[in-house]
CSV table of N, CA and C and ligand atoms in Angstrom, one decimal:
chain,number,residue,atom,x,y,z
L,18,MET,N,60.7,-3.0,-170.5
L,18,MET,CA,62.0,-3.5,-170.1
L,18,MET,C,62.9,-2.4,-169.5
L,19,SER,N,63.4,-2.6,-168.3
L,19,SER,CA,64.2,-1.6,-167.7
L,19,SER,C,65.1,-2.3,-166.6
L,20,ASN,N,65.9,-1.6,-166.0
L,20,ASN,CA,66.7,-2.1,-164.9
L,20,ASN,C,66.8,-1.1,-163.8
L,21,PRO,N,66.4,-1.5,-162.6
L,21,PRO,CA,66.4,-0.6,-161.5
L,21,PRO,C,67.8,-0.4,-161.0
L,22,THR,N,68.0,0.8,-160.4
L,22,THR,CA,69.2,1.0,-159.6
L,22,THR,C,69.1,0.2,-158.3
L,23,VAL,N,70.2,-0.5,-157.9
L,23,VAL,CA,70.1,-1.4,-156.7
L,23,VAL,C,70.8,-0.7,-155.6
L,24,LYS,N,70.0,-0.5,-154.5
L,24,LYS,CA,70.6,0.0,-153.2
L,24,LYS,C,70.6,-1.3,-152.3
L,25,CYS,N,71.7,-1.6,-151.8
L,25,CYS,CA,71.7,-2.8,-150.9
L,25,CYS,C,72.4,-2.5,-149.6
L,26,THR,N,71.7,-2.9,-148.5
L,26,THR,CA,72.3,-2.7,-147.2
L,26,THR,C,72.8,-4.0,-146.5
L,27,VAL,N,72.9,-5.0,-147.3
L,27,VAL,CA,73.3,-6.3,-146.7
L,27,VAL,C,74.9,-6.3,-146.7
L,28,ASP,N,75.4,-5.7,-145.7
L,28,ASP,CA,76.9,-5.6,-145.7
L,28,ASP,C,77.6,-6.8,-145.3
L,29,GLN,N,76.9,-7.9,-145.1
L,29,GLN,CA,77.6,-9.2,-144.8
L,29,GLN,C,77.8,-10.0,-146.1
L,30,CYS,N,77.4,-9.4,-147.2
L,30,CYS,CA,77.6,-10.1,-148.5
L,30,CYS,C,78.9,-9.7,-149.2
L,31,THR,N,79.5,-10.7,-149.9
L,31,THR,CA,80.8,-10.4,-150.5
L,31,THR,C,80.7,-9.4,-151.6
L,32,HIS,N,79.5,-9.2,-152.2
L,32,HIS,CA,79.3,-8.2,-153.2
L,32,HIS,C,79.0,-6.8,-152.8
L,33,TYR,N,78.8,-6.7,-151.5
L,33,TYR,CA,78.5,-5.4,-150.9
L,33,TYR,C,79.7,-4.4,-151.0
L,34,MET,N,79.4,-3.2,-151.3
L,34,MET,CA,80.5,-2.2,-151.3
L,34,MET,C,80.0,-0.9,-150.6
L,35,PRO,N,80.8,-0.2,-149.9
L,35,PRO,CA,80.4,1.0,-149.1
L,35,PRO,C,79.7,1.9,-150.0
L,36,GLY,N,78.7,2.6,-149.4
L,36,GLY,CA,77.8,3.4,-150.2
L,36,GLY,C,76.5,2.7,-150.6
L,37,ASP,N,76.3,1.5,-149.9
L,37,ASP,CA,75.2,0.6,-150.2
L,37,ASP,C,75.1,0.3,-151.7
L,38,GLN,N,76.2,-0.1,-152.2
L,38,GLN,CA,76.2,-0.5,-153.6
L,38,GLN,C,76.5,-2.0,-153.7
L,39,CYS,N,76.1,-2.6,-154.8
L,39,CYS,CA,76.3,-4.0,-155.1
L,39,CYS,C,77.2,-4.1,-156.3
L,40,MET,N,78.3,-4.8,-156.1
L,40,MET,CA,79.3,-5.0,-157.1
L,40,MET,C,79.1,-6.2,-158.0
L,41,ALA,N,78.0,-6.9,-157.8
L,41,ALA,CA,77.8,-8.1,-158.6
L,41,ALA,C,77.4,-7.6,-160.0
L,42,ALA,N,77.8,-8.4,-161.0
L,42,ALA,CA,77.4,-8.1,-162.4
L,42,ALA,C,75.9,-8.3,-162.6
L,43,LYS,N,75.3,-9.2,-161.9
L,43,LYS,CA,73.9,-9.5,-162.0
L,43,LYS,C,73.4,-10.1,-160.7
L,44,ILE,N,72.2,-9.8,-160.4
L,44,ILE,CA,71.5,-10.4,-159.2
L,44,ILE,C,70.2,-11.1,-159.6
L,45,GLY,N,69.8,-12.1,-158.9
L,45,GLY,CA,68.6,-12.8,-159.1
L,45,GLY,C,67.7,-12.6,-157.9
L,46,VAL,N,66.5,-12.1,-158.1
L,46,VAL,CA,65.5,-12.0,-157.0
L,46,VAL,C,64.5,-13.1,-157.1
L,47,TYR,N,64.3,-13.8,-156.0
L,47,TYR,CA,63.4,-15.0,-156.1
L,47,TYR,C,62.3,-15.0,-155.0
L,48,ASN,N,61.3,-15.8,-155.3
L,48,ASN,CA,60.3,-16.1,-154.2
L,48,ASN,C,60.9,-17.0,-153.2
L,49,ASP,N,60.2,-17.0,-152.1
L,49,ASP,CA,60.4,-18.1,-151.1
L,49,ASP,C,60.4,-19.4,-151.8
L,50,GLU,N,61.4,-20.2,-151.6
L,50,GLU,CA,61.5,-21.4,-152.4
L,50,GLU,C,60.5,-22.5,-152.0
L,51,ILE,N,60.1,-22.6,-150.8
L,51,ILE,CA,59.1,-23.6,-150.3
L,51,ILE,C,57.7,-23.2,-150.8
L,52,ALA,N,57.4,-22.0,-150.5
L,52,ALA,CA,56.0,-21.5,-150.9
L,52,ALA,C,55.9,-21.3,-152.4
L,53,GLY,N,57.0,-21.0,-153.0
L,53,GLY,CA,57.0,-20.8,-154.5
L,53,GLY,C,56.2,-19.5,-154.9
L,54,GLU,N,56.0,-18.6,-153.9
L,54,GLU,CA,55.3,-17.4,-154.2
L,54,GLU,C,55.7,-16.3,-153.1
L,55,SER,N,55.3,-15.1,-153.3
L,55,SER,CA,55.6,-14.1,-152.4
L,55,SER,C,54.4,-13.3,-152.1
L,56,THR,N,54.0,-13.1,-150.8
L,56,THR,CA,52.9,-12.3,-150.5
L,56,THR,C,53.4,-11.1,-149.6
L,57,ALA,N,54.6,-11.2,-149.2
L,57,ALA,CA,55.2,-10.1,-148.4
L,57,ALA,C,56.7,-10.0,-148.7
L,58,ARG,N,57.3,-8.8,-148.3
L,58,ARG,CA,58.7,-8.6,-148.6
L,58,ARG,C,59.6,-9.7,-148.1
L,59,SER,N,59.2,-10.2,-146.9
L,59,SER,CA,60.0,-11.3,-146.3
L,59,SER,C,60.0,-12.6,-147.1
L,60,ASP,N,59.1,-12.7,-148.0
L,60,ASP,CA,59.1,-13.9,-148.9
L,60,ASP,C,60.1,-13.8,-150.0
L,61,THR,N,60.6,-12.6,-150.3
L,61,THR,CA,61.5,-12.4,-151.4
L,61,THR,C,63.0,-12.6,-150.9
L,62,GLN,N,63.9,-12.8,-151.8
L,62,GLN,CA,65.3,-13.0,-151.5
L,62,GLN,C,66.2,-12.7,-152.6
L,63,CYS,N,67.4,-12.2,-152.3
L,63,CYS,CA,68.4,-12.0,-153.3
L,63,CYS,C,69.2,-13.3,-153.4
L,64,LYS,N,69.1,-14.0,-154.5
L,64,LYS,CA,69.7,-15.3,-154.6
L,64,LYS,C,71.2,-15.2,-154.8
L,65,SER,N,71.7,-14.0,-155.1
L,65,SER,CA,73.1,-13.8,-155.4
L,65,SER,C,73.9,-13.5,-154.1
L,66,PHE,N,73.2,-13.4,-153.0
L,66,PHE,CA,73.8,-13.2,-151.7
L,66,PHE,C,74.9,-14.3,-151.5
L,67,HIS,N,76.0,-13.9,-151.0
L,67,HIS,CA,77.1,-14.8,-150.7
L,67,HIS,C,77.8,-14.3,-149.4
L,68,LEU,N,77.6,-15.1,-148.4
L,68,LEU,CA,78.1,-14.6,-147.0
L,68,LEU,C,79.6,-14.4,-147.1
L,69,ASN,N,80.0,-13.2,-146.6
L,69,ASN,CA,81.4,-12.9,-146.5
L,69,ASN,C,81.8,-13.4,-145.1
L,70,SER,N,82.5,-14.5,-145.0
L,70,SER,CA,82.8,-15.1,-143.7
L,70,SER,C,84.3,-14.8,-143.4
L,71,GLY,N,84.9,-13.9,-144.1
L,71,GLY,CA,86.2,-13.5,-143.7
L,71,GLY,C,87.0,-13.0,-144.9
L,72,ILE,N,88.2,-12.6,-144.7
L,72,ILE,CA,89.0,-12.0,-145.9
L,72,ILE,C,89.2,-13.1,-146.9
L,73,GLY,N,89.5,-14.3,-146.6
L,73,GLY,CA,89.7,-15.3,-147.6
L,73,GLY,C,88.5,-15.6,-148.5
L,74,ASP,N,87.3,-15.2,-147.9
L,74,ASP,CA,86.1,-15.5,-148.6
L,74,ASP,C,85.8,-14.4,-149.6
L,75,MET,N,86.5,-13.3,-149.7
L,75,MET,CA,86.3,-12.3,-150.7
L,75,MET,C,86.4,-12.9,-152.1
L,76,VAL,N,87.2,-13.9,-152.2
L,76,VAL,CA,87.4,-14.6,-153.5
L,76,VAL,C,86.1,-15.2,-153.9
L,77,GLY,N,85.3,-15.7,-153.0
L,77,GLY,CA,84.1,-16.4,-153.3
L,77,GLY,C,83.1,-15.6,-154.1
L,78,GLY,N,83.1,-14.3,-154.0
L,78,GLY,CA,82.2,-13.5,-154.8
L,78,GLY,C,82.7,-13.0,-156.1
L,79,LEU,N,83.9,-13.3,-156.4
L,79,LEU,CA,84.6,-12.6,-157.5
L,79,LEU,C,84.1,-13.2,-158.9
L,80,HIS,N,83.6,-14.4,-158.9
L,80,HIS,CA,83.1,-14.9,-160.2
L,80,HIS,C,81.9,-14.1,-160.7
L,81,ASN,N,81.3,-13.3,-159.8
L,81,ASN,CA,80.1,-12.5,-160.2
L,81,ASN,C,80.4,-11.0,-160.0
L,82,ALA,N,81.7,-10.7,-160.1
L,82,ALA,CA,82.0,-9.3,-159.8
L,82,ALA,C,81.8,-8.4,-161.1
L,83,ASN,N,81.4,-7.2,-160.8
L,83,ASN,CA,81.1,-6.2,-161.8
L,83,ASN,C,82.3,-5.3,-162.0
L,84,ILE,N,83.4,-5.9,-162.2
L,84,ILE,CA,84.6,-5.0,-162.2
L,84,ILE,C,85.3,-5.0,-163.6
L,85,SER,N,84.6,-4.5,-164.6
L,85,SER,CA,85.2,-4.2,-165.8
L,85,SER,C,86.0,-2.9,-165.6
L,86,GLY,N,86.9,-2.6,-166.5
L,86,GLY,CA,87.7,-1.4,-166.3
L,86,GLY,C,86.8,-0.2,-166.2
L,87,THR,N,85.8,-0.1,-167.0
L,87,THR,CA,85.0,1.1,-167.0
L,87,THR,C,84.2,1.2,-165.6
L,88,LEU,N,83.7,0.1,-165.2
L,88,LEU,CA,82.9,0.1,-163.9
L,88,LEU,C,83.8,0.4,-162.7
L,89,LYS,N,85.0,-0.2,-162.8
L,89,LYS,CA,85.9,0.0,-161.7
L,89,LYS,C,86.2,1.5,-161.6
L,90,ALA,N,86.4,2.1,-162.8
L,90,ALA,CA,86.7,3.6,-162.8
L,90,ALA,C,85.6,4.4,-162.2
L,91,ALA,N,84.3,3.9,-162.6
L,91,ALA,CA,83.1,4.6,-162.1
L,91,ALA,C,83.1,4.5,-160.6
L,92,PHE,N,83.3,3.3,-160.1
L,92,PHE,CA,83.3,3.2,-158.6
L,92,PHE,C,84.3,4.1,-158.0
L,93,MET,N,85.5,4.1,-158.5
L,93,MET,CA,86.6,4.9,-157.9
L,93,MET,C,86.2,6.4,-157.9
L,94,ASP,N,85.4,6.7,-158.9
L,94,ASP,CA,85.0,8.1,-159.1
L,94,ASP,C,83.8,8.5,-158.1
L,95,GLY,N,83.3,7.4,-157.4
L,95,GLY,CA,82.2,7.6,-156.5
L,95,GLY,C,80.9,7.6,-157.3
L,96,LYS,N,80.8,7.2,-158.5
L,96,LYS,CA,79.6,7.1,-159.2
L,96,LYS,C,78.8,5.8,-158.9
L,97,GLN,N,77.5,5.9,-159.0
L,97,GLN,CA,76.7,4.8,-158.7
L,97,GLN,C,76.9,3.7,-159.8
L,98,ILE,N,77.1,2.5,-159.3
L,98,ILE,CA,77.1,1.3,-160.2
L,98,ILE,C,76.0,0.4,-159.8
L,99,THR,N,75.6,-0.4,-160.7
L,99,THR,CA,74.4,-1.3,-160.4
L,99,THR,C,74.4,-2.5,-161.2
L,100,PRO,N,74.0,-3.6,-160.6
L,100,PRO,CA,74.0,-4.9,-161.4
L,100,PRO,C,72.7,-5.0,-162.2
L,101,ALA,N,72.8,-5.9,-163.2
L,101,ALA,CA,71.6,-6.3,-163.9
L,101,ALA,C,70.7,-7.0,-162.9
L,102,VAL,N,69.4,-6.8,-163.0
L,102,VAL,CA,68.5,-7.4,-162.1
L,102,VAL,C,67.5,-8.4,-162.9
L,103,GLU,N,67.5,-9.7,-162.5
L,103,GLU,CA,66.6,-10.6,-163.0
L,103,GLU,C,65.7,-11.0,-161.9
L,104,CYS,N,64.4,-10.9,-162.0
L,104,CYS,CA,63.5,-11.1,-160.9
L,104,CYS,C,62.4,-12.1,-161.3
L,105,TYR,N,62.2,-13.1,-160.4
L,105,TYR,CA,61.2,-14.1,-160.6
L,105,TYR,C,60.0,-13.9,-159.8
L,106,VAL,N,59.9,-12.8,-159.1
L,106,VAL,CA,58.7,-12.6,-158.2
L,106,VAL,C,57.6,-11.9,-159.0
L,107,ASN,N,56.9,-12.8,-159.7
L,107,ASN,CA,55.8,-12.3,-160.6
L,107,ASN,C,54.5,-12.0,-159.8
L,108,TYR,N,54.6,-11.9,-158.4
L,108,TYR,CA,53.5,-11.5,-157.6
L,108,TYR,C,53.7,-10.0,-157.2
L,109,CYS,N,54.8,-9.4,-157.7
L,109,CYS,CA,55.1,-8.0,-157.4
L,109,CYS,C,54.5,-7.1,-158.5
L,110,LYS,N,54.1,-5.9,-158.1
L,110,LYS,CA,53.5,-5.0,-159.1
L,110,LYS,C,54.6,-4.4,-160.0
L,111,TYR,N,55.8,-4.5,-159.7
L,111,TYR,CA,56.9,-4.0,-160.5
L,111,TYR,C,57.4,-5.1,-161.5
L,112,TRP,N,57.0,-6.3,-161.3
L,112,TRP,CA,57.5,-7.4,-162.2
L,112,TRP,C,57.0,-7.2,-163.6
L,113,ASP,N,57.8,-7.6,-164.6
L,113,ASP,CA,57.4,-7.5,-166.0
L,113,ASP,C,57.8,-8.8,-166.7
L,114,GLN,N,57.1,-9.1,-167.8
L,114,GLN,CA,57.4,-10.2,-168.6
L,114,GLN,C,58.9,-10.3,-169.0
L,115,GLY,N,59.5,-11.5,-168.9
L,115,GLY,CA,60.9,-11.6,-169.2
L,115,GLY,C,61.8,-11.5,-168.0
L,116,ASN,N,61.1,-11.4,-166.8
L,116,ASN,CA,61.7,-11.4,-165.5
L,116,ASN,C,62.5,-10.0,-165.3
L,117,TYR,N,61.8,-9.0,-165.8
L,117,TYR,CA,62.4,-7.6,-165.6
L,117,TYR,C,61.7,-7.0,-164.4
L,118,CYS,N,62.4,-6.0,-163.8
L,118,CYS,CA,61.8,-5.2,-162.7
L,118,CYS,C,61.7,-3.8,-163.2
L,119,ASN,N,60.4,-3.2,-163.2
L,119,ASN,CA,60.2,-1.9,-163.7
L,119,ASN,C,60.3,-0.8,-162.6
L,120,ALA,N,60.7,-1.2,-161.4
L,120,ALA,CA,60.9,-0.1,-160.4
L,120,ALA,C,62.1,0.8,-160.8
L,121,ARG,N,62.1,2.0,-160.3
L,121,ARG,CA,63.3,2.9,-160.6
L,121,ARG,C,64.5,2.5,-159.8
L,122,GLU,N,64.2,2.1,-158.5
L,122,GLU,CA,65.3,1.7,-157.6
L,122,GLU,C,64.7,0.6,-156.8
L,123,ILE,N,65.5,-0.4,-156.4
L,123,ILE,CA,65.1,-1.4,-155.4
L,123,ILE,C,66.1,-1.3,-154.3
L,124,HIS,N,65.6,-1.7,-153.1
L,124,HIS,CA,66.4,-1.8,-151.9
L,124,HIS,C,66.4,-3.2,-151.4
L,125,ILE,N,67.6,-3.8,-151.5
L,125,ILE,CA,67.8,-5.2,-151.0
L,125,ILE,C,68.3,-5.0,-149.5
L,126,ALA,N,67.6,-5.7,-148.6
L,126,ALA,CA,68.0,-5.6,-147.2
L,126,ALA,C,68.1,-6.9,-146.5
L,127,GLY,N,68.6,-7.0,-145.3
L,127,GLY,CA,68.7,-8.2,-144.6
L,127,GLY,C,69.7,-8.1,-143.4
L,128,PRO,N,69.1,-7.4,-142.4
L,128,PRO,CA,69.9,-7.2,-141.2
L,128,PRO,C,70.4,-8.5,-140.6
L,129,ASN,N,71.7,-8.6,-140.4
L,129,ASN,CA,72.3,-9.8,-139.9
L,129,ASN,C,72.1,-11.0,-140.7
L,130,ALA,N,72.0,-10.8,-142.0
L,130,ALA,CA,71.8,-12.0,-142.9
L,130,ALA,C,72.9,-12.9,-142.9
L,131,ALA,N,72.6,-14.2,-142.8
L,131,ALA,CA,73.6,-15.3,-142.8
L,131,ALA,C,73.4,-16.3,-143.9
L,132,LYS,N,72.2,-16.2,-144.5
L,132,LYS,CA,71.9,-17.1,-145.6
L,132,LYS,C,70.9,-16.4,-146.5
L,133,THR,N,70.8,-16.9,-147.7
L,133,THR,CA,70.0,-16.2,-148.8
L,133,THR,C,68.6,-15.9,-148.3
L,134,PRO,N,67.8,-16.8,-147.7
L,134,PRO,CA,66.4,-16.4,-147.3
L,134,PRO,C,66.4,-15.3,-146.3
L,135,ASP,N,67.5,-14.9,-145.7
L,135,ASP,CA,67.5,-13.8,-144.7
L,135,ASP,C,67.5,-12.4,-145.5
L,136,THR,N,67.6,-12.5,-146.8
L,136,THR,CA,67.6,-11.2,-147.5
L,136,THR,C,66.2,-11.0,-148.2
L,137,ASN,N,65.9,-9.7,-148.4
L,137,ASN,CA,64.6,-9.4,-148.9
L,137,ASN,C,64.8,-8.3,-149.9
L,138,CYS,N,63.8,-8.2,-150.9
L,138,CYS,CA,63.6,-7.1,-151.7
L,138,CYS,C,62.6,-6.2,-151.0
L,139,ASN,N,63.0,-5.1,-150.4
L,139,ASN,CA,62.1,-4.3,-149.6
L,139,ASN,C,61.2,-3.4,-150.5
L,140,THR,N,61.5,-3.4,-151.8
L,140,THR,CA,60.7,-2.6,-152.7
L,140,THR,C,59.5,-3.5,-153.2
L,141,PHE,N,59.4,-4.7,-152.9
L,141,PHE,CA,58.3,-5.6,-153.3
L,141,PHE,C,57.0,-5.0,-152.8
L,142,GLU,N,56.0,-5.0,-153.7
L,142,GLU,CA,54.6,-4.6,-153.4
L,142,GLU,C,53.7,-5.6,-154.1
L,143,ALA,N,52.9,-6.2,-153.3
L,143,ALA,CA,51.9,-7.2,-153.9
L,143,ALA,C,51.1,-6.5,-154.9
L,144,GLU,N,50.8,-7.2,-156.0
L,144,GLU,CA,49.9,-6.7,-157.0
L,144,GLU,C,48.5,-6.4,-156.5
H,230,SF4,S1,72.8,-9.2,-151.1
H,230,SF4,FE1,72.4,-9.2,-153.3
H,230,SF4,S2,72.1,-7.0,-153.8
H,230,SF4,FE2,73.1,-7.1,-151.8
H,230,SF4,S3,75.4,-7.0,-152.2
H,230,SF4,FE3,74.8,-9.2,-152.1
H,230,SF4,S4,74.4,-9.8,-154.2
H,230,SF4,FE4,74.3,-7.5,-154.2
H,231,SF4,S1,60.6,-4.6,-156.7
H,231,SF4,FE1,59.4,-6.4,-157.2
H,231,SF4,S2,59.9,-6.9,-159.4
H,231,SF4,FE2,61.5,-5.5,-158.6
H,231,SF4,S3,63.2,-6.8,-157.9
H,231,SF4,FE3,61.8,-6.4,-156.1
H,231,SF4,S4,60.4,-8.1,-156.0
H,231,SF4,FE4,61.3,-8.1,-158.1
């Protein structure tokens, strides 16, 4: 059981913060919903993605914000913060029982992402 550091480059998401950090308290990584499995990175997705469609939408991501006093102080200090990761991609070599990810770091990506399936866990490796 472990928790990877999350690097995220999906800057269209309400949880994205400069420095490629994710301010969500927790993220869920899922398989492609129709196939129900993942054979490539593009089949995986960050289910916690929430499109930032403007200033007013910043509120949309706040229910899952990782801004306790301590974490906020850490962010202000420039320290790495990271969400808890729950992963359902049991076709990945880093997946572990209990929906844990044993990678040291994961990279969530999604150039021009507009919806959840546009995001990927780029650290996925088929077993
Ligand atoms: S896409 Fe996922 S990992 Fe990236 S900022 Fe949004 S919630 Fe966090
Ligand atoms: S590296 Fe694999 S186990 Fe870890 S979050 Fe990504 S898909 Fe899930």
